[in-house]
Amino acid sequence: MELFGLTRPRPGSPPGTIVHGRPKAPAPLRISVIDYRPGEFEEHENLSIDQARPFLESPRNTWLHVQGDPSPELIRAIGDAYGLHPLAVADVINGGQRTKIENYPQQHFLVLRHPVLEDDILEME
């Protein structure tokens, strides 16, 4: 099975164990923020984590959108910058999660997958 790369922690691993799957060609990384509240809406694209941080500190709702193939180190940095629960960070890095919602103090964590058609093959991302 190592041929396919491990995408989940081995049975018996402590909660929050991070396993990064097989290496692949990275897709370009893009970070954008949607910051909103009733009557106000702001969207900012191609930001660094440090540029996105002030939006989280605002009283509005903030959606951080990361596209591409971020490294585990970048995901950890995002988790640290936004105060994400360690189990949520592990869920982001350890692929193959089912669609779910986790409620953490001050945060809701959603795992969503979407279909992608590539070369007449339907895959879930």
PDB file of C-alpha atoms in Angstrom:
ATOM      1  CA  MET A   1       0.000   0.000   0.000  1.00  0.00           C
ATOM      2  CA  GLU A   2       2.913   2.388   0.372  1.00  0.00           C
ATOM      3  CA  LEU A   3       2.853   2.671  -3.418  1.00  0.00           C
ATOM      4  CA  PHE A   4      -0.292   4.779  -3.104  1.00  0.00           C
ATOM      5  CA  GLY A   5       0.890   6.879  -0.173  1.00  0.00           C
ATOM      6  CA  LEU A   6      -0.626   7.047   3.274  1.00  0.00           C
ATOM      7  CA  THR A   7      -3.276   9.729   3.605  1.00  0.00           C
ATOM      8  CA  ARG A   8      -4.512   8.850   7.107  1.00  0.00           C
ATOM      9  CA  PRO A   9      -2.727   8.184  10.376  1.00  0.00           C
ATOM     10  CA  ARG A  10      -2.099   4.552  11.214  1.00  0.00           C
ATOM     11  CA  PRO A  11      -4.536   2.937  13.665  1.00  0.00           C
ATOM     12  CA  GLY A  12      -3.538   3.729  17.232  1.00  0.00           C
ATOM     13  CA  SER A  13      -1.956   7.088  16.346  1.00  0.00           C
ATOM     14  CA  PRO A  14      -2.718   9.896  18.803  1.00  0.00           C
ATOM     15  CA  PRO A  15      -5.441  12.403  17.803  1.00  0.00           C
ATOM     16  CA  GLY A  16      -4.100  15.201  15.633  1.00  0.00           C
ATOM     17  CA  THR A  17      -1.350  13.081  14.022  1.00  0.00           C
ATOM     18  CA  ILE A  18      -0.485  14.588  10.653  1.00  0.00           C
ATOM     19  CA  VAL A  19       0.373  12.413   7.660  1.00  0.00           C
ATOM     20  CA  HIS A  20       1.094  13.946   4.284  1.00  0.00           C
ATOM     21  CA  GLY A  21       0.306  11.677   1.323  1.00  0.00           C
ATOM     22  CA  ARG A  22       2.469  10.878  -1.661  1.00  0.00           C
ATOM     23  CA  PRO A  23       4.282  13.750  -3.324  1.00  0.00           C
ATOM     24  CA  LYS A  24       2.647  15.186  -6.411  1.00  0.00           C
ATOM     25  CA  ALA A  25       3.186  18.118  -8.707  1.00  0.00           C
ATOM     26  CA  PRO A  26       1.994  21.135  -6.712  1.00  0.00           C
ATOM     27  CA  ALA A  27      -0.819  23.254  -8.093  1.00  0.00           C
ATOM     28  CA  PRO A  28      -0.308  27.004  -7.874  1.00  0.00           C
ATOM     29  CA  LEU A  29      -1.258  28.292  -4.434  1.00  0.00           C
ATOM     30  CA  ARG A  30      -3.784  31.114  -4.036  1.00  0.00           C
ATOM     31  CA  ILE A  31      -5.135  32.514  -0.782  1.00  0.00           C
ATOM     32  CA  SER A  32      -8.178  34.757  -0.802  1.00  0.00           C
ATOM     33  CA  VAL A  33     -10.426  36.225   1.887  1.00  0.00           C
ATOM     34  CA  ILE A  34     -14.102  37.050   1.893  1.00  0.00           C
ATOM     35  CA  ASP A  35     -14.974  39.292   4.833  1.00  0.00           C
ATOM     36  CA  TYR A  36     -18.638  40.133   5.382  1.00  0.00           C
ATOM     37  CA  ARG A  37     -21.501  41.147   7.647  1.00  0.00           C
ATOM     38  CA  PRO A  38     -25.006  42.396   6.824  1.00  0.00           C
ATOM     39  CA  GLY A  39     -24.686  45.248   4.341  1.00  0.00           C
ATOM     40  CA  GLU A  40     -20.917  44.871   3.861  1.00  0.00           C
ATOM     41  CA  PHE A  41     -18.830  42.556   1.722  1.00  0.00           C
ATOM     42  CA  GLU A  42     -15.118  42.605   0.905  1.00  0.00           C
ATOM     43  CA  GLU A  43     -13.167  40.157  -1.221  1.00  0.00           C
ATOM     44  CA  HIS A  44      -9.368  40.137  -1.453  1.00  0.00           C
ATOM     45  CA  GLU A  45      -7.323  37.767  -3.603  1.00  0.00           C
ATOM     46  CA  ASN A  46      -3.698  36.612  -3.728  1.00  0.00           C
ATOM     47  CA  LEU A  47      -2.905  37.398  -0.100  1.00  0.00           C
ATOM     48  CA  SER A  48      -0.220  36.049   2.176  1.00  0.00           C
ATOM     49  CA  ILE A  49      -1.202  34.642   5.567  1.00  0.00           C
ATOM     50  CA  ASP A  50       0.075  37.803   7.244  1.00  0.00           C
ATOM     51  CA  GLN A  51      -2.002  39.989   4.900  1.00  0.00           C
ATOM     52  CA  ALA A  52      -5.116  37.897   5.652  1.00  0.00           C
ATOM     53  CA  ARG A  53      -4.670  37.936   9.453  1.00  0.00           C
ATOM     54  CA  PRO A  54      -6.300  41.377  10.140  1.00  0.00           C
ATOM     55  CA  PHE A  55      -9.547  40.173   8.580  1.00  0.00           C
ATOM     56  CA  LEU A  56      -9.897  37.478  11.221  1.00  0.00           C
ATOM     57  CA  GLU A  57      -9.498  40.092  13.929  1.00  0.00           C
ATOM     58  CA  SER A  58     -12.393  42.135  12.504  1.00  0.00           C
ATOM     59  CA  PRO A  59     -15.918  41.792  13.984  1.00  0.00           C
ATOM     60  CA  ARG A  60     -17.176  40.480  10.628  1.00  0.00           C
ATOM     61  CA  ASN A  61     -17.407  36.895   9.373  1.00  0.00           C
ATOM     62  CA  THR A  62     -14.316  35.793   7.492  1.00  0.00           C
ATOM     63  CA  TRP A  63     -13.950  33.031   4.916  1.00  0.00           C
ATOM     64  CA  LEU A  64     -10.348  32.047   4.154  1.00  0.00           C
ATOM     65  CA  HIS A  65     -10.113  30.233   0.828  1.00  0.00           C
ATOM     66  CA  VAL A  66      -6.917  28.328   0.015  1.00  0.00           C
ATOM     67  CA  GLN A  67      -6.633  26.881  -3.479  1.00  0.00           C
ATOM     68  CA  GLY A  68      -3.813  24.688  -4.731  1.00  0.00           C
ATOM     69  CA  ASP A  69      -1.601  22.250  -2.894  1.00  0.00           C
ATOM     70  CA  PRO A  70      -0.301  23.896   0.274  1.00  0.00           C
ATOM     71  CA  SER A  71       2.466  22.162   2.177  1.00  0.00           C
ATOM     72  CA  PRO A  72       1.780  20.765   5.659  1.00  0.00           C
ATOM     73  CA  GLU A  73       3.970  23.579   7.019  1.00  0.00           C
ATOM     74  CA  LEU A  74       1.778  26.213   5.363  1.00  0.00           C
ATOM     75  CA  ILE A  75      -1.390  24.555   6.693  1.00  0.00           C
ATOM     76  CA  ARG A  76       0.131  24.552  10.199  1.00  0.00           C
ATOM     77  CA  ALA A  77       1.038  28.249   9.769  1.00  0.00           C
ATOM     78  CA  ILE A  78      -2.553  29.027   8.746  1.00  0.00           C
ATOM     79  CA  GLY A  79      -3.807  27.047  11.742  1.00  0.00           C
ATOM     80  CA  ASP A  80      -1.507  28.981  14.062  1.00  0.00           C
ATOM     81  CA  ALA A  81      -2.395  32.344  12.498  1.00  0.00           C
ATOM     82  CA  TYR A  82      -6.127  31.694  12.834  1.00  0.00           C
ATOM     83  CA  GLY A  83      -6.068  29.762  16.101  1.00  0.00           C
ATOM     84  CA  LEU A  84      -7.558  26.631  14.516  1.00  0.00           C
ATOM     85  CA  HIS A  85      -8.065  23.557  16.648  1.00  0.00           C
ATOM     86  CA  PRO A  86      -5.206  21.013  16.131  1.00  0.00           C
ATOM     87  CA  LEU A  87      -7.694  18.310  15.103  1.00  0.00           C
ATOM     88  CA  ALA A  88      -9.095  20.608  12.403  1.00  0.00           C
ATOM     89  CA  VAL A  89      -5.571  21.246  11.094  1.00  0.00           C
ATOM     90  CA  ALA A  90      -4.910  17.494  11.019  1.00  0.00           C
ATOM     91  CA  ASP A  91      -8.173  16.969   9.091  1.00  0.00           C
ATOM     92  CA  VAL A  92      -7.051  19.491   6.476  1.00  0.00           C
ATOM     93  CA  ILE A  93      -3.677  17.835   5.940  1.00  0.00           C
ATOM     94  CA  ASN A  94      -4.834  14.214   6.199  1.00  0.00           C
ATOM     95  CA  GLY A  95      -6.836  13.809   3.001  1.00  0.00           C
ATOM     96  CA  GLY A  96      -9.769  11.522   2.424  1.00  0.00           C
ATOM     97  CA  GLN A  97     -12.029  13.030   5.068  1.00  0.00           C
ATOM     98  CA  ARG A  98     -15.764  12.584   4.688  1.00  0.00           C
ATOM     99  CA  THR A  99     -18.007  15.613   4.451  1.00  0.00           C
ATOM    100  CA  LYS A 100     -18.610  16.805   7.997  1.00  0.00           C
ATOM    101  CA  ILE A 101     -19.060  19.752  10.339  1.00  0.00           C
ATOM    102  CA  GLU A 102     -17.117  20.020  13.596  1.00  0.00           C
ATOM    103  CA  ASN A 103     -18.042  22.608  16.214  1.00  0.00           C
ATOM    104  CA  TYR A 104     -15.077  23.971  18.148  1.00  0.00           C
ATOM    105  CA  PRO A 105     -15.123  26.907  20.581  1.00  0.00           C
ATOM    106  CA  GLN A 106     -15.489  30.103  18.519  1.00  0.00           C
ATOM    107  CA  GLN A 107     -15.237  28.141  15.226  1.00  0.00           C
ATOM    108  CA  HIS A 108     -17.110  25.824  12.909  1.00  0.00           C
ATOM    109  CA  PHE A 109     -14.979  23.540  10.733  1.00  0.00           C
ATOM    110  CA  LEU A 110     -16.436  22.120   7.506  1.00  0.00           C
ATOM    111  CA  VAL A 111     -15.000  19.451   5.251  1.00  0.00           C
ATOM    112  CA  LEU A 112     -16.518  19.621   1.786  1.00  0.00           C
ATOM    113  CA  ARG A 113     -15.538  17.843  -1.405  1.00  0.00           C
ATOM    114  CA  HIS A 114     -16.441  18.788  -4.920  1.00  0.00           C
ATOM    115  CA  PRO A 115     -16.441  16.843  -8.173  1.00  0.00           C
ATOM    116  CA  VAL A 116     -13.873  17.664 -10.847  1.00  0.00           C
ATOM    117  CA  LEU A 117     -14.043  16.326 -14.405  1.00  0.00           C
ATOM    118  CA  GLU A 118     -10.595  15.873 -15.901  1.00  0.00           C
ATOM    119  CA  ASP A 119      -9.863  13.881 -19.058  1.00  0.00           C
ATOM    120  CA  ASP A 120     -13.373  12.375 -18.948  1.00  0.00           C
ATOM    121  CA  ILE A 121     -12.724  11.051 -15.422  1.00  0.00           C
ATOM    122  CA  LEU A 122     -14.813  12.305 -12.524  1.00  0.00           C
ATOM    123  CA  GLU A 123     -12.820  12.682  -9.316  1.00  0.00           C
ATOM    124  CA  MET A 124     -13.592  14.216  -5.954  1.00  0.00           C
ATOM    125  CA  GLU A 125     -11.335  16.946  -4.563  1.00  0.00           C
TER     126      GLU A 125
END
